[in-house]
Coordinates of C-alpha atoms in Angstrom, one line a residue:
X1 CA 64.7 -29.7 -49.4
X2 CA 67.5 -32.0 -48.2
X3 CA 65.8 -34.9 -49.9
X4 CA 65.8 -33.1 -53.2
X5 CA 69.6 -32.3 -52.9
X6 CA 70.4 -35.9 -52.1
X7 CA 68.7 -37.1 -55.2
X8 CA 70.4 -34.4 -57.3
X9 CA 73.8 -35.4 -55.8
X10 CA 73.3 -39.1 -56.7
X11 CA 72.3 -38.1 -60.3
X12 CA 75.4 -35.9 -60.5
X13 CA 77.7 -38.8 -59.4
X14 CA 76.2 -41.0 -62.0
X15 CA 76.8 -38.4 -64.7
X16 CA 80.5 -38.2 -63.9
X17 CA 80.8 -41.8 -64.9
X18 CA 78.7 -41.9 -68.0
X19 CA 78.6 -38.4 -69.5
X20 CA 81.5 -36.6 -71.4
X21 CA 82.9 -33.3 -70.2
X22 CA 80.7 -31.1 -72.4
X23 CA 77.7 -33.1 -71.4
X24 CA 78.8 -32.9 -67.8
X25 CA 78.7 -29.0 -67.9
X26 CA 75.2 -29.2 -69.2
X27 CA 74.2 -31.7 -66.5
X28 CA 75.6 -29.4 -63.8
X29 CA 73.6 -26.5 -65.2
X30 CA 70.5 -28.5 -65.2
X31 CA 71.1 -29.6 -61.6
X32 CA 71.7 -26.0 -60.4
X33 CA 68.5 -24.8 -62.2
X34 CA 66.5 -27.6 -60.5
X35 CA 68.0 -26.7 -57.1
X36 CA 66.9 -23.1 -57.5
X37 CA 63.4 -24.1 -58.4
X38 CA 63.1 -26.4 -55.5
X39 CA 64.4 -23.6 -53.2
X40 CA 61.8 -21.2 -54.5
X41 CA 59.1 -23.8 -53.9
X42 CA 60.3 -24.3 -50.3
X43 CA 60.6 -20.5 -49.8
X44 CA 57.0 -20.0 -50.9
X45 CA 55.8 -22.7 -48.6
X46 CA 57.7 -21.2 -45.7
X47 CA 56.2 -17.7 -46.5
X48 CA 52.7 -19.2 -46.6
X49 CA 53.2 -21.0 -43.3
X50 CA 54.6 -17.9 -41.7
X51 CA 51.6 -15.9 -43.1
X52 CA 49.2 -18.4 -41.7
X53 CA 50.9 -18.2 -38.3
X54 CA 50.8 -14.4 -38.3
X55 CA 47.1 -14.4 -39.3
X56 CA 46.4 -16.8 -36.4
X57 CA 48.3 -14.6 -34.0
X58 CA 46.5 -11.5 -35.3
X59 CA 43.2 -13.2 -34.9
X60 CA 44.1 -14.2 -31.4
X61 CA 45.2 -10.7 -30.6
X62 CA 41.9 -9.2 -32.0
X63 CA 39.9 -11.7 -29.9
X64 CA 41.9 -10.7 -26.8
X65 CA 41.4 -7.0 -27.7
X66 CA 37.7 -7.5 -28.0
X67 CA 37.6 -9.5 -24.7
X68 CA 39.6 -6.7 -23.0
X69 CA 37.3 -4.1 -24.5
X70 CA 34.3 -6.0 -23.2
X71 CA 35.9 -6.3 -19.8
X72 CA 36.6 -2.6 -19.7
X73 CA 32.9 -1.8 -20.7
X74 CA 31.7 -4.2 -18.0
X75 CA 33.9 -2.5 -15.5
X76 CA 32.7 0.9 -16.6
X77 CA 29.1 -0.2 -16.3
X78 CA 29.8 -1.7 -12.9
X79 CA 31.5 1.5 -11.7
X80 CA 28.5 3.5 -13.0
X81 CA 26.1 1.2 -11.2
X82 CA 28.2 1.4 -8.0
X83 CA 28.1 5.2 -8.3
X84 CA 24.4 5.2 -8.8
X85 CA 23.9 3.0 -5.8
X86 CA 26.2 5.2 -3.8
X87 CA 24.1 8.2 -4.8
X88 CA 20.9 6.4 -3.8
X89 CA 22.5 5.3 -0.4
X90 CA 23.7 8.9 0.3
X91 CA 20.3 10.3 -0.6
X92 CA 18.5 7.7 1.6
X93 CA 20.9 8.5 4.4
X94 CA 20.1 12.2 4.1
X95 CA 16.3 11.7 4.0
X96 CA 16.6 9.3 6.9
X97 CA 18.6 11.9 8.9
X98 CA 16.1 14.6 8.0
X99 CA 13.1 12.6 9.0
X100 CA 14.6 11.3 12.2
X101 CA 14.8 14.8 13.6
X102 CA 11.0 15.3 13.3
X103 CA 8.3 14.1 15.6
X104 CA 5.1 14.9 13.7
X105 CA 3.6 13.6 10.5
X106 CA 3.5 17.1 9.1
X107 CA 7.2 17.6 9.6
X108 CA 8.4 14.3 8.4
X109 CA 6.3 14.6 5.3
X110 CA 7.8 18.0 4.6
X111 CA 11.3 16.3 4.7
X112 CA 10.0 13.5 2.4
X113 CA 8.5 16.1 0.0
X114 CA 11.8 17.8 -0.5
X115 CA 13.5 14.5 -1.1
X116 CA 10.9 13.3 -3.7
X117 CA 11.1 16.6 -5.6
X118 CA 14.9 16.4 -5.8
X119 CA 15.2 12.7 -6.7
X120 CA 12.0 11.6 -8.6
X121 CA 9.9 12.7 -11.6
X122 CA 6.2 12.5 -10.6
X123 CA 3.0 14.6 -10.4
X124 CA 1.6 14.1 -7.0
X125 CA 2.4 12.1 -3.9
X126 CA 0.1 11.6 -0.8
X127 CA 0.5 10.3 2.7
X128 CA -2.7 8.9 4.2
X129 CA -2.6 8.3 7.9
X130 CA -5.1 5.7 9.0
X131 CA -7.1 5.2 12.2
X132 CA -9.4 2.4 13.4
X133 CA -12.9 3.2 14.4
X134 CA -15.4 0.6 15.5
X135 CA -13.3 -2.1 13.9
X136 CA -13.1 -0.2 10.5
X137 CA -10.0 1.4 9.1
X138 CA -10.5 4.9 7.8
X139 CA -8.4 7.8 6.5
X140 CA -7.6 10.1 9.4
X141 CA -5.2 12.7 7.9
X142 CA -3.9 13.3 4.4
X143 CA -0.7 15.1 3.4
X144 CA 0.0 16.0 -0.2
X145 CA 3.0 17.2 -2.3
X146 CA 2.8 18.4 -5.9
X147 CA 5.7 18.5 -8.3
X148 CA 3.7 19.7 -11.3
X149 CA 0.7 22.1 -11.2
X150 CA -2.7 20.5 -10.6
X151 CA -6.1 22.0 -11.2
X152 CA -8.6 22.5 -8.4
X153 CA -10.6 19.5 -9.6
X154 CA -7.5 17.3 -9.4
X155 CA -6.5 18.7 -6.0
X156 CA -9.7 17.5 -4.3
X157 CA -9.5 14.7 -1.8
X158 CA -9.7 11.3 -3.3
X159 CA -11.9 8.5 -2.1
X160 CA -9.5 6.2 -0.3
X161 CA -12.1 3.5 0.8
X162 CA -11.4 1.2 -2.1
X163 CA -7.6 1.2 -1.8
X164 CA -7.9 0.8 2.0
X165 CA -10.1 -2.3 1.4
X166 CA -7.6 -3.6 -1.1
X167 CA -4.7 -3.3 1.3
X168 CA -6.8 -4.7 4.2
X169 CA -7.0 -8.0 2.2
X170 CA -3.5 -8.1 0.6
X171 CA -0.9 -5.7 2.0
X172 CA 1.3 -5.7 -1.2
X173 CA 2.4 -2.6 -3.2
X174 CA 0.4 -1.6 -6.3
X175 CA 1.8 -0.2 -9.6
X176 CA -0.6 0.2 -12.5
X177 CA -0.6 1.9 -15.9
X178 CA -3.9 3.7 -16.7
X179 CA -5.5 3.7 -20.2
X180 CA -4.1 7.3 -20.8
X181 CA -0.6 6.1 -20.2
X182 CA -0.2 7.7 -16.7
X183 CA 0.8 5.6 -13.8
X184 CA -0.3 5.2 -10.2
X185 CA 1.6 3.5 -7.3
X186 CA 0.5 2.9 -3.8
X187 CA 2.4 1.3 -0.9
X188 CA 0.9 0.1 2.4
X189 CA 2.9 1.4 5.5
X190 CA 3.1 -1.2 8.3
X191 CA 4.3 -0.7 11.8
X192 CA 4.7 -4.0 13.7
X193 CA 2.3 -5.6 11.3
X194 CA -0.2 -2.9 12.0
X195 CA -1.7 -1.1 8.9
X196 CA -1.0 2.6 9.8
X197 CA -0.8 4.4 6.5
X198 CA -0.6 4.5 2.7
X199 CA 2.0 6.3 0.5
X200 CA 0.8 7.0 -3.1
X201 CA 2.5 8.6 -6.1
X202 CA 1.2 9.5 -9.6
X203 CA 3.2 9.3 -12.8
X204 CA 6.3 7.6 -11.4
X205 CA 8.3 5.6 -13.9
X206 CA 8.7 1.8 -13.4
X207 CA 12.4 2.3 -13.2
X208 CA 12.1 4.6 -10.2
X209 CA 9.5 2.4 -8.4
X210 CA 12.1 0.2 -6.7
X211 CA 13.9 3.2 -5.3
X212 CA 10.5 4.6 -4.1
X213 CA 9.8 1.3 -2.3
X214 CA 13.0 1.7 -0.3
X215 CA 12.0 5.2 0.6
X216 CA 8.6 3.9 1.7
X217 CA 10.1 1.2 3.9
X218 CA 12.2 3.8 5.7
X219 CA 9.2 6.1 6.0
X220 CA 7.3 3.3 7.7
X221 CA 10.0 3.1 10.4
X222 CA 9.6 6.9 10.9
X223 CA 5.8 6.5 11.2
X224 CA 6.4 4.0 14.0
X225 CA 8.4 6.6 15.9
X226 CA 5.9 9.4 15.4
X227 CA 3.0 7.1 16.5
X228 CA 4.9 6.2 19.7
X229 CA 5.7 9.9 20.3
X230 CA 2.0 10.9 19.8
X231 CA 0.9 8.1 22.2
X232 CA 3.3 9.3 24.9
X233 CA 2.3 12.9 24.3
X234 CA -1.4 12.1 24.3
X235 CA -1.1 10.2 27.6
X236 CA 0.6 13.3 29.1
X237 CA -2.1 15.8 28.0
X238 CA -5.3 13.9 27.9
X239 CA -7.6 12.6 30.6
X240 CA -7.5 8.8 30.7
X241 CA -11.3 8.4 31.3
X242 CA -12.9 11.0 29.0
X243 CA -10.2 11.5 26.3
X244 CA -10.4 15.3 26.8
X245 CA -7.4 17.5 27.6
X246 CA -6.1 17.5 31.2
X247 CA -6.7 20.6 33.3
X248 CA -2.9 21.5 33.3
X249 CA -2.6 21.3 29.5
X250 CA -5.9 23.1 29.0
X251 CA -4.7 26.2 31.0
X252 CA -1.5 26.3 28.9
X253 CA -3.6 26.5 25.8
X254 CA -6.0 28.9 27.5
X255 CA -3.2 31.4 28.1
X256 CA -2.0 30.9 24.5
X257 CA -5.5 31.7 23.1
X258 CA -5.8 34.8 25.3
X259 CA -2.4 36.1 24.0
X260 CA -3.4 35.3 20.4
X261 CA -6.8 37.0 20.8
X262 CA -5.2 40.1 22.4
X263 CA -2.7 40.3 19.6
X264 CA -5.2 40.1 16.8
X265 CA -8.1 41.8 18.5
X266 CA -10.3 38.7 18.6
X267 CA -13.0 37.7 21.0
X268 CA -13.3 34.2 22.5
X269 CA -15.6 32.4 24.9
X270 CA -15.1 30.2 27.8
X271 CA -17.7 27.6 29.0
X272 CA -18.0 25.8 32.3
X273 CA -20.2 22.7 32.2
X274 CA -21.3 20.7 35.3
X275 CA -23.4 17.5 35.4
X276 CA -26.5 18.1 37.5
X277 CA -26.9 15.9 40.6
X278 CA -23.9 13.7 39.6
X279 CA -23.3 12.7 43.3
X280 CA -26.8 11.2 43.4
X281 CA -26.1 9.3 40.2
X282 CA -23.0 7.8 41.7
X283 CA -24.8 7.0 45.0
X284 CA -27.7 5.3 43.1
X285 CA -26.0 3.4 40.3
X286 CA -22.4 3.2 41.5
X287 CA -19.1 4.6 40.3
X288 CA -18.8 2.3 37.2
X289 CA -22.1 3.7 35.8
X290 CA -20.9 7.2 36.9
X291 CA -17.7 6.7 34.8
X292 CA -19.8 5.8 31.7
X293 CA -21.9 9.0 32.2
X294 CA -18.7 11.1 32.5
X295 CA -17.2 9.5 29.3
X296 CA -20.3 9.9 27.2
X297 CA -21.0 13.4 28.4
X298 CA -17.5 14.4 27.4
X299 CA -18.0 12.7 24.0
X300 CA -21.3 14.6 23.4
X301 CA -19.7 18.0 24.4
X302 CA -16.6 17.5 22.2
X303 CA -18.8 16.3 19.3
X304 CA -20.8 19.5 19.5
X305 CA -17.9 21.8 18.9
X306 CA -15.5 22.6 16.1
X307 CA -12.0 21.1 15.4
X308 CA -10.4 24.3 16.6
X309 CA -12.3 24.4 19.9
X310 CA -10.5 23.1 23.1
X311 CA -12.4 20.8 25.5
X312 CA -11.0 19.6 28.9
X313 CA -12.0 17.8 32.0
X314 CA -11.8 20.6 34.5
X315 CA -12.2 18.3 37.5
X316 CA -14.7 15.7 38.8
X317 CA -17.9 16.1 36.9
X318 CA -17.0 19.5 35.5
X319 CA -15.8 20.2 31.9
X320 CA -14.5 23.4 30.2
X321 CA -14.4 24.5 26.6
X322 CA -12.7 27.4 24.8
X323 CA -14.4 28.7 21.7
X324 CA -11.8 30.8 19.7
X325 CA -13.1 33.8 17.7
X326 CA -16.6 33.4 19.2
X327 CA -18.7 36.2 20.7
X328 CA -21.4 35.9 23.3
X329 CA -24.2 35.2 20.9
X330 CA -22.2 32.4 19.1
X331 CA -21.2 30.8 22.4
X332 CA -24.8 30.8 23.7
X333 CA -25.8 28.8 20.6
X334 CA -23.0 26.2 21.1
X335 CA -23.7 25.9 24.8
X336 CA -27.4 25.4 24.2
X337 CA -26.7 22.8 21.6
X338 CA -24.5 20.9 24.1
X339 CA -27.2 21.2 26.9
X340 CA -30.0 20.0 24.6
X341 CA -28.1 17.0 23.2
X342 CA -27.2 15.8 26.7
X343 CA -30.7 16.2 27.9
X344 CA -32.1 14.2 25.0
X345 CA -29.5 11.4 25.2
X346 CA -30.3 8.1 26.9
X347 CA -27.2 6.9 28.8
X348 CA -26.7 3.1 28.7
X349 CA -24.4 1.8 31.3
X350 CA -24.2 -1.9 31.9
X351 CA -27.8 -2.9 32.7
X352 CA -28.9 0.7 33.5
X353 CA -30.6 3.3 31.3
X354 CA -30.7 6.8 32.6
X355 CA -31.0 10.4 31.6
X356 CA -29.0 13.4 33.0
X357 CA -28.8 17.1 32.4
X358 CA -26.0 19.7 32.7
X359 CA -25.8 23.4 33.7
X360 CA -23.5 25.7 31.8
X361 CA -22.0 29.1 32.6
X362 CA -20.1 31.2 30.0
X363 CA -17.9 34.3 29.9
X364 CA -16.4 36.2 27.0
X365 CA -13.0 37.8 26.4
X366 CA -12.5 40.7 26.7
X367 CA -16.0 41.8 27.6
X368 CA -16.1 39.9 31.0
X369 CA -12.4 39.9 31.8
X370 CA -8.9 40.3 30.1
X371 CA -7.3 37.7 32.3
X372 CA -7.5 33.9 32.5
X373 CA -8.3 33.9 36.2
X374 CA -10.9 36.6 35.6
X375 CA -12.6 34.6 32.9
X376 CA -12.6 31.4 35.0
X377 CA -14.2 33.4 37.9
X378 CA -16.8 34.9 35.6
X379 CA -17.8 31.6 34.0
X380 CA -17.9 30.0 37.5
X381 CA -20.3 32.7 38.7
X382 CA -22.5 32.2 35.7
X383 CA -22.5 28.4 36.3
X384 CA -23.6 29.0 40.0
X385 CA -26.4 31.2 38.6
X386 CA -27.5 28.3 36.3
X387 CA -27.5 25.9 39.2
X388 CA -29.5 28.4 41.4
X389 CA -32.0 28.8 38.6
X390 CA -33.1 25.2 38.7
X391 CA -30.3 23.5 36.7
X392 CA -30.4 22.2 33.1
X393 CA -29.9 25.8 31.8
X394 CA -27.2 28.0 30.2
X395 CA -26.3 31.3 31.9
X396 CA -24.0 34.1 30.7
X397 CA -21.9 36.1 33.1
X398 CA -23.5 39.4 34.1
X399 CA -21.1 41.5 36.1

């Protein structure tokens, strides 16, 4: 704008020299009009420049606003994620604390069941405890929890052989979606690289699977503790050679069964089993062969009874068995089955093959006695009668 005024000033000076007074007035008017036009042009340009600057600042402010909004959203998402993680950690702490108080598979699975129902959406979850038998891993115990009702057909025991074989080759978790849209997940449970169990769950979402994996890892640690406890407990209550209960533990359970039977009005039977001529076996073949005979005799006797029956090594070559809720006729059948199986068995010990027999005496509660000591005395007298009758026979107490 200064340049324009300078030019107009020079023109005005020239006009004072060459233009008359009337013409001079006209020239000044023209000059002033031109100055105003030039000012308007400059003003408009200034306004446009200012508007451009303002638009740029507004755009920058909008960009910054969007950036801050994004940061706030990211912060909210992060806070939400932290809260979710906190919830998971607290939940895991609670389930860990609950399971750590328990010392049996049944109890720790009860604690796990409550946790699963409160924190996951699923249909059924199963814990399969494994055992190794003759070099083959098999399902030993199965515990189940249902969140949704299942029919009887669905509640039946599954065939776990295939999944056990799969995990025996590759001990990695499985998550599959079936043709009908339902899902199935299975996780191998390892204790010091030993395959001890499988945790399965039906209809668990993929989103929840990672959380379920964390729970399974913690559960595997609890299984290690339970296995250790069971080992220590088993050593305390079982005979090292035969695997049957010790005499001390057997009499504890004997008294419990007597109290239970008295309370409910049940009968139960007590068997005393003695290997015939065992001293002669030891003298002829040696104690190592004698130990094999004791171990296999115990195995046959235990295998001839039910899960609820209690078998123990009473002492030396004598064994005892409690048959809950069994009368004299029923106990005679069991005792005869044991006697016959042992008689027919060929005992193979090292390079020796031999056959043995047993004599069995039995007494029944409350027919023969209402006390533990009285039942033991009655069964012992029946056993003496069996020995006196030529051995390899079952005799009942006759008071």
